[in-house]
Amino acid sequence: MGCGLRKLGDPEDSSPGKIFSTLKRPQVETKTDLAYEYVLLDFSLQAPSNPEVIRINSIVDIAAKVEDYYLQGYVVGALHPILHPAGPRVPLPASHLYRAVLLRPKASPKRPAAPSTQRHPRLVIEECPIPEDMQARDIAKELIQKINAAARRGMRFVGFTPQLRAPPRCCNEAGRDAGAEPDDSWPGRGKGPGSGPVWEGDPGEESRREGDGSPSPSTPRKGEESMLYAVFNAFEDTPACWSYQEGVLSLKVTRKGAVLSTLDADWLELTMFYYKQGLSLIDSFVCWDSPKGDHLPKSLEGFFIYEEEGSGLPGSPRRENDAIVVEQWTVIEGTAVKADYGPLLHTLAEFGWLLTSVLPTPLLRRDREGNLATKQVVFLQRSAARPGARAPEGINFTSSR
């Protein structure tokens, strides 16, 4: 699992990421009865210089901004900050950027578009307070209870999103000492617009691709607050048919001082048990905090949130899922996203791949043009075609796009 079949000959190779899947590439690029259409919208809490970025005063404003898309049959499939709040040492222009990924099934003769008179869901974004002294394990239990309670009211969970008002404390909304803005001496590995990850996976190469500068760790700023929001698609008059549970998430990391410089996870090994049960990976939390003192752990813990759809009664049919995990370097130029997972997402949409979650990380670097880049992990899934059609688990893509 995670075997690297392609070596990068040049340490300055500019590939922006790598992909892991439970299927071989020819099987990934097989048409199914279902395809998707995606729309990627970027929002900013500050006045953006890019006219394509939408101005908001709060994350809650996004619900009103996407209403027209919901009338066209889209729903938000993921909502995440472009930069993880644990990453920058000081506020950066891109620290105020958020990405909403909207999706809908693509109309076809077998799947006609929904009639315009059909009732549409609506996006709901609610503040989700968490006590400051709560431990990570208790946070998981608290959040799962909250989203299961919402599910019983017809609310389908999308994910948790922090509002970047302060250096966070723990998990996706946390990480006071996890990262810092990289200096300009970090190795450049830029890639132009429209580029996507190479189809490979060599952990040895990743350590050479990560930045090796030694920026100083972030420090808290007084008088600011950190807020966590829960994002849902609300369905009117819909009986509760979703339930949620947590799963283990563990990352191996290396550091330069207190700053994370690389991360490595066996994504497929961590998630395949749940995918085989027919569950969907909806969100993920990692405790990025560096403990005080001389001892800095070589691993970080967190949890995945999985969704089960259906009655959950014994004997209910479950169809296992195949998965794709993309480790993506997203490049930001000023206050705009220059290169990201978008082109790959639109390609995979034609083959029925559904994006279910995006995990931002505090890893930062500069590309050769001086633009900021941050690592994001993208999770996609698709119903398995049939027993016996699966490739051996953990086979990575080995061809280049």
CSV table of C-alpha atoms in Angstrom, one decimal:
chain,number,residue,atom,x,y,z
A,1,MET,CA,0.0,0.0,0.0
A,2,GLY,CA,1.4,3.4,-0.9
A,3,CYS,CA,4.1,1.8,-3.1
A,4,GLY,CA,5.8,4.3,-5.3
A,5,LEU,CA,6.2,3.1,-8.9
A,6,ARG,CA,7.5,6.3,-10.5
A,7,LYS,CA,10.7,8.1,-9.5
A,8,LEU,CA,11.0,11.8,-10.1
A,9,GLY,CA,14.4,12.3,-11.8
A,10,ASP,CA,14.7,16.0,-11.0
A,11,PRO,CA,14.5,17.2,-7.4
A,12,GLU,CA,13.0,20.4,-8.9
A,13,ASP,CA,10.1,18.5,-10.5
A,14,SER,CA,7.1,20.8,-10.3
A,15,SER,CA,4.4,18.1,-9.7
A,16,PRO,CA,1.8,19.6,-7.4
A,17,GLY,CA,0.6,16.5,-5.6
A,18,LYS,CA,0.0,12.7,-5.7
A,19,ILE,CA,-3.0,10.5,-5.9
A,20,PHE,CA,-3.9,7.2,-4.2
A,21,SER,CA,-6.8,4.9,-5.1
A,22,THR,CA,-8.3,1.6,-4.5
A,23,LEU,CA,-8.5,1.1,-8.3
A,24,LYS,CA,-6.1,1.1,-11.1
A,25,ARG,CA,-6.2,4.1,-13.4
A,26,PRO,CA,-8.1,2.4,-16.3
A,27,GLN,CA,-10.8,1.4,-13.8
A,28,VAL,CA,-11.0,5.0,-12.4
A,29,GLU,CA,-11.6,6.3,-15.9
A,30,THR,CA,-14.5,4.0,-16.6
A,31,LYS,CA,-17.9,5.6,-17.3
A,32,THR,CA,-20.8,4.8,-15.0
A,33,ASP,CA,-24.5,5.6,-15.1
A,34,LEU,CA,-23.8,8.7,-12.9
A,35,ALA,CA,-21.7,11.7,-13.6
A,36,TYR,CA,-21.4,15.0,-11.7
A,37,GLU,CA,-21.1,18.7,-12.4
A,38,TYR,CA,-19.0,20.9,-10.1
A,39,VAL,CA,-18.9,24.6,-9.5
A,40,LEU,CA,-16.0,26.0,-7.4
A,41,LEU,CA,-16.7,29.4,-5.6
A,42,ASP,CA,-14.2,31.4,-3.6
A,43,PHE,CA,-15.2,33.8,-0.9
A,44,SER,CA,-13.2,36.4,1.1
A,45,LEU,CA,-13.8,38.0,4.5
A,46,GLN,CA,-11.9,41.1,3.2
A,47,ALA,CA,-12.5,43.2,0.1
A,48,PRO,CA,-10.9,41.0,-2.7
A,49,SER,CA,-8.8,42.4,-5.5
A,50,ASN,CA,-9.9,39.6,-7.7
A,51,PRO,CA,-13.4,40.2,-9.1
A,52,GLU,CA,-14.1,36.5,-9.2
A,53,VAL,CA,-13.8,36.2,-5.4
A,54,ILE,CA,-17.1,36.9,-3.6
A,55,ARG,CA,-17.0,39.3,-0.6
A,56,ILE,CA,-18.6,38.1,2.7
A,57,ASN,CA,-18.7,39.5,6.2
A,58,SER,CA,-19.0,36.0,7.8
A,59,ILE,CA,-19.0,32.4,6.8
A,60,VAL,CA,-22.8,32.5,7.5
A,61,ASP,CA,-23.2,34.8,4.5
A,62,ILE,CA,-22.2,32.0,2.1
A,63,ALA,CA,-25.7,30.4,2.5
A,64,ALA,CA,-27.4,33.4,0.9
A,65,LYS,CA,-24.7,33.7,-1.8
A,66,VAL,CA,-25.4,30.1,-3.1
A,67,GLU,CA,-29.2,30.2,-3.1
A,68,ASP,CA,-29.4,30.6,-6.9
A,69,TYR,CA,-27.2,27.5,-7.4
A,70,TYR,CA,-29.5,25.5,-5.1
A,71,LEU,CA,-32.5,26.5,-7.3
A,72,GLN,CA,-30.5,25.0,-10.2
A,73,GLY,CA,-30.1,21.7,-8.4
A,74,TYR,CA,-26.7,22.2,-6.9
A,75,VAL,CA,-25.7,21.5,-3.2
A,76,VAL,CA,-22.6,22.4,-1.3
A,77,GLY,CA,-20.4,19.2,-1.0
A,78,ALA,CA,-17.5,20.8,0.8
A,79,LEU,CA,-16.7,24.2,2.4
A,80,HIS,CA,-13.1,24.8,3.7
A,81,PRO,CA,-10.6,27.6,4.2
A,82,ILE,CA,-7.9,27.9,1.5
A,83,LEU,CA,-5.2,28.3,4.2
A,84,HIS,CA,-5.4,26.2,7.4
A,85,PRO,CA,-5.7,28.6,10.4
A,86,ALA,CA,-2.7,26.8,12.0
A,87,GLY,CA,-0.4,27.7,9.1
A,88,PRO,CA,0.4,31.4,8.8
A,89,ARG,CA,2.5,33.0,11.5
A,90,VAL,CA,0.9,36.4,10.7
A,91,PRO,CA,-2.3,37.2,8.8
A,92,LEU,CA,-1.9,36.8,5.1
A,93,PRO,CA,-4.3,38.0,2.3
A,94,ALA,CA,-5.2,34.4,1.6
A,95,SER,CA,-6.0,33.7,5.2
A,96,HIS,CA,-9.4,35.2,4.6
A,97,LEU,CA,-10.2,33.0,1.6
A,98,TYR,CA,-12.8,30.1,1.7
A,99,ARG,CA,-13.8,27.6,-1.0
A,100,ALA,CA,-17.2,26.2,-1.5
A,101,VAL,CA,-17.5,23.1,-3.8
A,102,LEU,CA,-21.0,22.8,-5.3
A,103,LEU,CA,-22.2,19.7,-7.1
A,104,ARG,CA,-25.2,18.1,-8.8
A,105,PRO,CA,-25.8,15.0,-10.8
A,106,LYS,CA,-25.3,15.5,-14.5
A,107,ALA,CA,-28.5,15.2,-16.5
A,108,SER,CA,-28.6,12.3,-19.0
A,109,PRO,CA,-31.2,10.2,-20.8
A,110,LYS,CA,-31.1,7.7,-17.9
A,111,ARG,CA,-31.1,10.5,-15.3
A,112,PRO,CA,-33.2,13.5,-16.4
A,113,ALA,CA,-32.9,16.8,-14.6
A,114,ALA,CA,-35.2,17.3,-11.7
A,115,PRO,CA,-38.3,19.3,-12.5
A,116,SER,CA,-38.2,23.0,-11.6
A,117,THR,CA,-41.2,22.6,-9.3
A,118,GLN,CA,-39.3,20.1,-7.0
A,119,ARG,CA,-38.5,21.4,-3.6
A,120,HIS,CA,-34.8,22.1,-3.1
A,121,PRO,CA,-32.7,21.8,0.0
A,122,ARG,CA,-31.1,24.9,1.6
A,123,LEU,CA,-27.6,25.5,3.0
A,124,VAL,CA,-27.5,26.0,6.8
A,125,ILE,CA,-24.4,27.3,8.6
A,126,GLU,CA,-24.6,27.3,12.4
A,127,GLU,CA,-22.1,28.4,15.0
A,128,CYS,CA,-20.8,25.4,17.0
A,129,PRO,CA,-19.2,26.5,20.3
A,130,ILE,CA,-16.7,24.2,21.9
A,131,PRO,CA,-15.4,24.7,25.5
A,132,GLU,CA,-11.7,25.8,25.5
A,133,ASP,CA,-10.5,23.2,27.9
A,134,MET,CA,-12.1,20.2,26.1
A,135,GLN,CA,-9.7,17.4,25.1
A,136,ALA,CA,-9.6,16.1,21.5
A,137,ARG,CA,-11.3,12.8,22.3
A,138,ASP,CA,-14.2,14.7,24.0
A,139,ILE,CA,-14.4,17.1,21.1
A,140,ALA,CA,-15.0,14.1,18.8
A,141,LYS,CA,-17.8,12.8,20.9
A,142,GLU,CA,-19.4,16.2,21.3
A,143,LEU,CA,-19.4,17.0,17.6
A,144,ILE,CA,-20.7,13.6,16.6
A,145,GLN,CA,-23.6,14.0,19.0
A,146,LYS,CA,-24.4,17.4,17.6
A,147,ILE,CA,-24.5,16.4,14.0
A,148,ASN,CA,-26.5,13.2,14.7
A,149,ALA,CA,-29.0,15.4,16.5
A,150,ALA,CA,-29.2,17.7,13.5
A,151,ALA,CA,-29.6,14.7,11.2
A,152,ARG,CA,-32.7,13.7,13.0
A,153,ARG,CA,-34.2,17.0,12.0
A,154,GLY,CA,-33.5,16.4,8.3
A,155,MET,CA,-30.0,18.1,8.2
A,156,ARG,CA,-27.4,16.3,6.2
A,157,PHE,CA,-23.9,17.1,7.4
A,158,VAL,CA,-21.3,18.8,5.1
A,159,GLY,CA,-18.5,19.6,7.4
A,160,PHE,CA,-17.0,21.9,10.1
A,161,THR,CA,-15.4,25.2,9.1
A,162,PRO,CA,-13.5,27.6,11.3
A,163,GLN,CA,-13.8,31.4,11.0
A,164,LEU,CA,-10.3,32.8,11.0
A,165,ARG,CA,-10.4,35.3,13.8
A,166,ALA,CA,-7.6,33.9,15.9
A,167,PRO,CA,-4.9,31.2,16.0
A,168,PRO,CA,-6.8,28.0,16.6
A,169,ARG,CA,-6.4,25.8,19.6
A,170,CYS,CA,-7.0,22.2,18.6
A,171,CYS,CA,-8.0,20.1,15.6
A,172,ASN,CA,-9.3,21.6,12.4
A,173,GLU,CA,-10.2,24.7,14.4
A,174,ALA,CA,-7.0,24.3,16.3
A,175,GLY,CA,-3.2,24.3,16.2
A,176,ARG,CA,-1.5,27.2,17.8
A,177,ASP,CA,2.1,26.2,17.1
A,178,ALA,CA,1.7,24.0,14.1
A,179,GLY,CA,2.9,26.2,11.3
A,180,ALA,CA,4.3,29.5,10.1
A,181,GLU,CA,4.7,31.4,6.8
A,182,PRO,CA,7.6,30.0,4.9
A,183,ASP,CA,10.4,32.3,3.9
A,184,ASP,CA,11.4,32.9,0.3
A,185,SER,CA,14.3,30.5,0.4
A,186,TRP,CA,12.0,27.5,0.4
A,187,PRO,CA,12.5,25.4,-2.8
A,188,GLY,CA,10.2,26.5,-5.6
A,189,ARG,CA,7.9,24.0,-7.2
A,190,GLY,CA,5.3,26.1,-9.0
A,191,LYS,CA,2.9,24.9,-11.5
A,192,GLY,CA,0.8,27.0,-13.8
A,193,PRO,CA,-3.0,27.3,-13.9
A,194,GLY,CA,-4.9,24.2,-15.0
A,195,SER,CA,-2.3,21.7,-13.8
A,196,GLY,CA,-3.2,18.7,-11.8
A,197,PRO,CA,-1.3,16.2,-9.6
A,198,VAL,CA,0.8,13.5,-11.2
A,199,TRP,CA,-0.5,10.0,-10.9
A,200,GLU,CA,2.2,8.6,-8.6
A,201,GLY,CA,3.0,8.1,-5.0
A,202,ASP,CA,6.6,7.9,-3.7
A,203,PRO,CA,6.9,8.8,0.0
A,204,GLY,CA,10.6,9.3,-0.5
A,205,GLU,CA,10.1,12.0,-3.1
A,206,GLU,CA,7.6,13.9,-0.9
A,207,SER,CA,10.3,14.7,1.7
A,208,ARG,CA,12.3,16.4,-1.1
A,209,ARG,CA,9.3,18.3,-2.4
A,210,GLU,CA,8.4,19.8,1.0
A,211,GLY,CA,9.9,23.1,2.1
A,212,ASP,CA,13.0,22.8,4.2
A,213,GLY,CA,13.2,26.4,5.6
A,214,SER,CA,13.0,27.0,9.3
A,215,PRO,CA,10.4,29.7,9.9
A,216,SER,CA,9.5,30.6,13.5
A,217,PRO,CA,6.4,29.1,15.0
A,218,SER,CA,3.1,31.1,15.2
A,219,THR,CA,2.1,32.8,18.4
A,220,PRO,CA,-1.3,33.8,19.6
A,221,ARG,CA,-2.7,37.3,19.1
A,222,LYS,CA,-4.5,38.8,22.1
A,223,GLY,CA,-8.1,40.0,21.9
A,224,GLU,CA,-9.2,37.7,19.0
A,225,GLU,CA,-11.6,34.8,18.9
A,226,SER,CA,-11.8,31.6,17.1
A,227,MET,CA,-15.2,30.4,15.9
A,228,LEU,CA,-16.3,27.0,14.5
A,229,TYR,CA,-19.3,26.5,12.2
A,230,ALA,CA,-21.2,23.4,11.3
A,231,VAL,CA,-22.4,23.2,7.7
A,232,PHE,CA,-25.5,21.3,6.6
A,233,ASN,CA,-27.8,20.8,3.7
A,234,ALA,CA,-31.3,21.0,5.1
A,235,PHE,CA,-34.1,19.0,3.5
A,236,GLU,CA,-37.7,20.0,4.3
A,237,ASP,CA,-40.1,17.2,5.3
A,238,THR,CA,-37.4,14.6,4.8
A,239,PRO,CA,-37.3,11.7,7.3
A,240,ALA,CA,-34.0,11.3,9.0
A,241,CYS,CA,-31.9,8.8,7.0
A,242,TRP,CA,-28.3,9.7,7.9
A,243,SER,CA,-26.2,8.8,10.9
A,244,TYR,CA,-22.6,9.7,11.7
A,245,GLN,CA,-19.7,8.0,13.5
A,246,GLU,CA,-16.0,8.7,14.0
A,247,GLY,CA,-13.0,6.8,12.7
A,248,VAL,CA,-9.3,6.8,13.6
A,249,LEU,CA,-7.0,9.3,11.8
A,250,SER,CA,-3.2,9.2,12.4
A,251,LEU,CA,-0.4,11.2,10.6
A,252,LYS,CA,3.3,10.8,10.7
A,253,VAL,CA,5.1,14.2,10.6
A,254,THR,CA,8.5,15.7,10.6
A,255,ARG,CA,9.3,19.2,11.8
A,256,LYS,CA,11.8,22.0,11.5
A,257,GLY,CA,11.8,23.3,15.0
A,258,ALA,CA,8.1,23.5,16.1
A,259,VAL,CA,7.0,23.9,12.5
A,260,LEU,CA,5.5,21.0,10.6
A,261,SER,CA,7.5,20.4,7.4
A,262,THR,CA,6.1,17.1,6.1
A,263,LEU,CA,3.2,14.7,6.7
A,264,ASP,CA,2.5,11.2,5.7
A,265,ALA,CA,-0.5,9.0,6.1
A,266,ASP,CA,-1.7,5.7,4.8
A,267,TRP,CA,-5.0,7.1,3.7
A,268,LEU,CA,-6.3,3.9,2.2
A,269,GLU,CA,-5.5,1.7,5.2
A,270,LEU,CA,-7.1,4.2,7.5
A,271,THR,CA,-10.3,4.5,5.5
A,272,MET,CA,-11.0,1.3,3.6
A,273,PHE,CA,-12.7,-0.6,6.4
A,274,TYR,CA,-15.4,2.1,6.4
A,275,TYR,CA,-15.6,2.4,2.6
A,276,LYS,CA,-16.2,-1.4,2.4
A,277,GLN,CA,-19.1,-1.0,4.8
A,278,GLY,CA,-20.7,1.5,2.4
A,279,LEU,CA,-20.0,4.6,4.5
A,280,SER,CA,-18.9,8.0,3.2
A,281,LEU,CA,-16.0,10.0,4.5
A,282,ILE,CA,-17.5,13.5,5.2
A,283,ASP,CA,-15.0,15.4,7.3
A,284,SER,CA,-11.7,15.1,9.2
A,285,PHE,CA,-10.1,16.6,12.2
A,286,VAL,CA,-6.4,16.6,13.1
A,287,CYS,CA,-4.9,18.0,16.3
A,288,TRP,CA,-2.1,20.1,14.9
A,289,ASP,CA,-1.0,21.5,18.3
A,290,SER,CA,2.7,21.2,19.2
A,291,PRO,CA,2.9,20.4,22.9
A,292,LYS,CA,5.1,22.7,25.0
A,293,GLY,CA,8.5,21.4,26.0
A,294,ASP,CA,11.4,19.7,24.3
A,295,HIS,CA,9.5,16.6,23.2
A,296,LEU,CA,7.7,17.0,19.9
A,297,PRO,CA,5.8,13.9,18.8
A,298,LYS,CA,6.5,12.3,15.4
A,299,SER,CA,2.8,11.6,14.8
A,300,LEU,CA,-0.5,13.5,15.2
A,301,GLU,CA,-3.9,12.1,16.0
A,302,GLY,CA,-7.4,13.1,14.9
A,303,PHE,CA,-10.6,11.6,13.6
A,304,PHE,CA,-12.6,11.1,10.5
A,305,ILE,CA,-16.4,11.6,10.4
A,306,TYR,CA,-18.2,9.0,8.4
A,307,GLU,CA,-21.8,9.1,7.2
A,308,GLU,CA,-24.1,6.1,6.9
A,309,GLU,CA,-27.2,6.6,4.7
A,310,GLY,CA,-30.3,4.5,5.0
A,311,SER,CA,-32.2,2.9,7.7
A,312,GLY,CA,-29.2,1.1,9.2
A,313,LEU,CA,-31.4,-1.9,10.0
A,314,PRO,CA,-29.8,-5.4,10.0
A,315,GLY,CA,-30.0,-6.8,6.5
A,316,SER,CA,-30.3,-3.4,4.8
A,317,PRO,CA,-28.3,-3.5,1.5
A,318,ARG,CA,-25.0,-1.7,1.6
A,319,ARG,CA,-22.9,-1.1,-1.5
A,320,GLU,CA,-19.2,-0.7,-0.8
A,321,ASN,CA,-17.3,2.4,-2.1
A,322,ASP,CA,-14.1,2.8,-4.0
A,323,ALA,CA,-12.0,5.8,-3.1
A,324,ILE,CA,-9.5,8.3,-4.4
A,325,VAL,CA,-7.3,10.4,-2.1
A,326,VAL,CA,-5.4,13.4,-3.6
A,327,GLU,CA,-2.6,15.2,-1.8
A,328,GLN,CA,-2.7,18.5,-3.6
A,329,TRP,CA,-0.4,21.6,-3.4
A,330,THR,CA,-2.7,24.5,-4.0
A,331,VAL,CA,-1.0,27.6,-5.2
A,332,ILE,CA,-2.2,31.1,-4.2
A,333,GLU,CA,-1.2,34.3,-6.1
A,334,GLY,CA,-2.0,37.3,-3.9
A,335,THR,CA,-5.7,36.8,-3.0
A,336,ALA,CA,-6.6,34.4,-5.7
A,337,VAL,CA,-6.2,30.6,-6.2
A,338,LYS,CA,-3.8,30.0,-9.1
A,339,ALA,CA,-3.7,26.2,-9.3
A,340,ASP,CA,-5.6,23.6,-7.3
A,341,TYR,CA,-7.6,20.4,-7.5
A,342,GLY,CA,-10.3,21.9,-9.7
A,343,PRO,CA,-9.1,20.6,-13.1
A,344,LEU,CA,-8.7,17.1,-11.8
A,345,LEU,CA,-12.1,17.3,-10.1
A,346,HIS,CA,-13.9,18.2,-13.3
A,347,THR,CA,-12.2,15.3,-15.1
A,348,LEU,CA,-13.1,12.8,-12.5
A,349,ALA,CA,-16.7,14.1,-12.4
A,350,GLU,CA,-17.3,12.6,-15.9
A,351,PHE,CA,-16.6,9.1,-14.4
A,352,GLY,CA,-19.0,9.5,-11.4
A,353,TRP,CA,-16.5,10.5,-8.7
A,354,LEU,CA,-18.1,12.4,-5.8
A,355,LEU,CA,-16.0,14.8,-3.7
A,356,THR,CA,-17.0,14.4,-0.1
A,357,SER,CA,-14.3,16.2,1.9
A,358,VAL,CA,-11.2,18.5,1.7
A,359,LEU,CA,-8.7,18.5,4.6
A,360,PRO,CA,-6.6,21.7,4.7
A,361,THR,CA,-3.2,21.4,6.4
A,362,PRO,CA,-0.8,23.9,7.9
A,363,LEU,CA,2.0,22.9,5.5
A,364,LEU,CA,3.2,25.9,3.5
A,365,ARG,CA,5.9,26.6,1.0
A,366,ARG,CA,6.8,29.0,-1.8
A,367,ASP,CA,6.9,28.0,-5.5
A,368,ARG,CA,9.6,29.2,-7.9
A,369,GLU,CA,7.7,32.3,-8.7
A,370,GLY,CA,7.4,33.3,-5.1
A,371,ASN,CA,3.7,32.3,-4.8
A,372,LEU,CA,2.4,30.7,-1.6
A,373,ALA,CA,1.4,27.0,-1.7
A,374,THR,CA,-0.5,25.0,0.8
A,375,LYS,CA,-1.1,21.3,1.0
A,376,GLN,CA,-4.7,20.1,0.9
A,377,VAL,CA,-6.0,16.5,1.0
A,378,VAL,CA,-9.1,15.8,-1.2
A,379,PHE,CA,-11.3,12.7,-0.7
A,380,LEU,CA,-13.5,11.3,-3.4
A,381,GLN,CA,-15.6,8.1,-3.7
A,382,ARG,CA,-17.7,6.1,-6.1
A,383,SER,CA,-19.9,3.1,-5.6
A,384,ALA,CA,-18.0,-0.1,-6.4
A,385,ALA,CA,-19.0,-1.6,-9.7
A,386,ARG,CA,-19.3,-5.2,-8.7
A,387,PRO,CA,-17.5,-7.9,-6.6
A,388,GLY,CA,-14.3,-9.1,-8.3
A,389,ALA,CA,-13.8,-5.9,-10.4
A,390,ARG,CA,-11.7,-4.3,-7.7
A,391,ALA,CA,-8.0,-3.8,-8.0
A,392,PRO,CA,-5.7,-4.7,-5.2
A,393,GLU,CA,-5.9,-2.2,-2.4
A,394,GLY,CA,-3.4,0.6,-2.3
A,395,ILE,CA,-2.4,0.7,-5.9
A,396,ASN,CA,-1.3,4.2,-6.8
A,397,PHE,CA,-1.7,5.8,-10.2
A,398,THR,CA,1.6,5.6,-12.1
A,399,SER,CA,0.9,7.5,-15.2
A,400,SER,CA,1.3,11.3,-15.7
A,401,ARG,CA,-1.3,13.5,-17.0
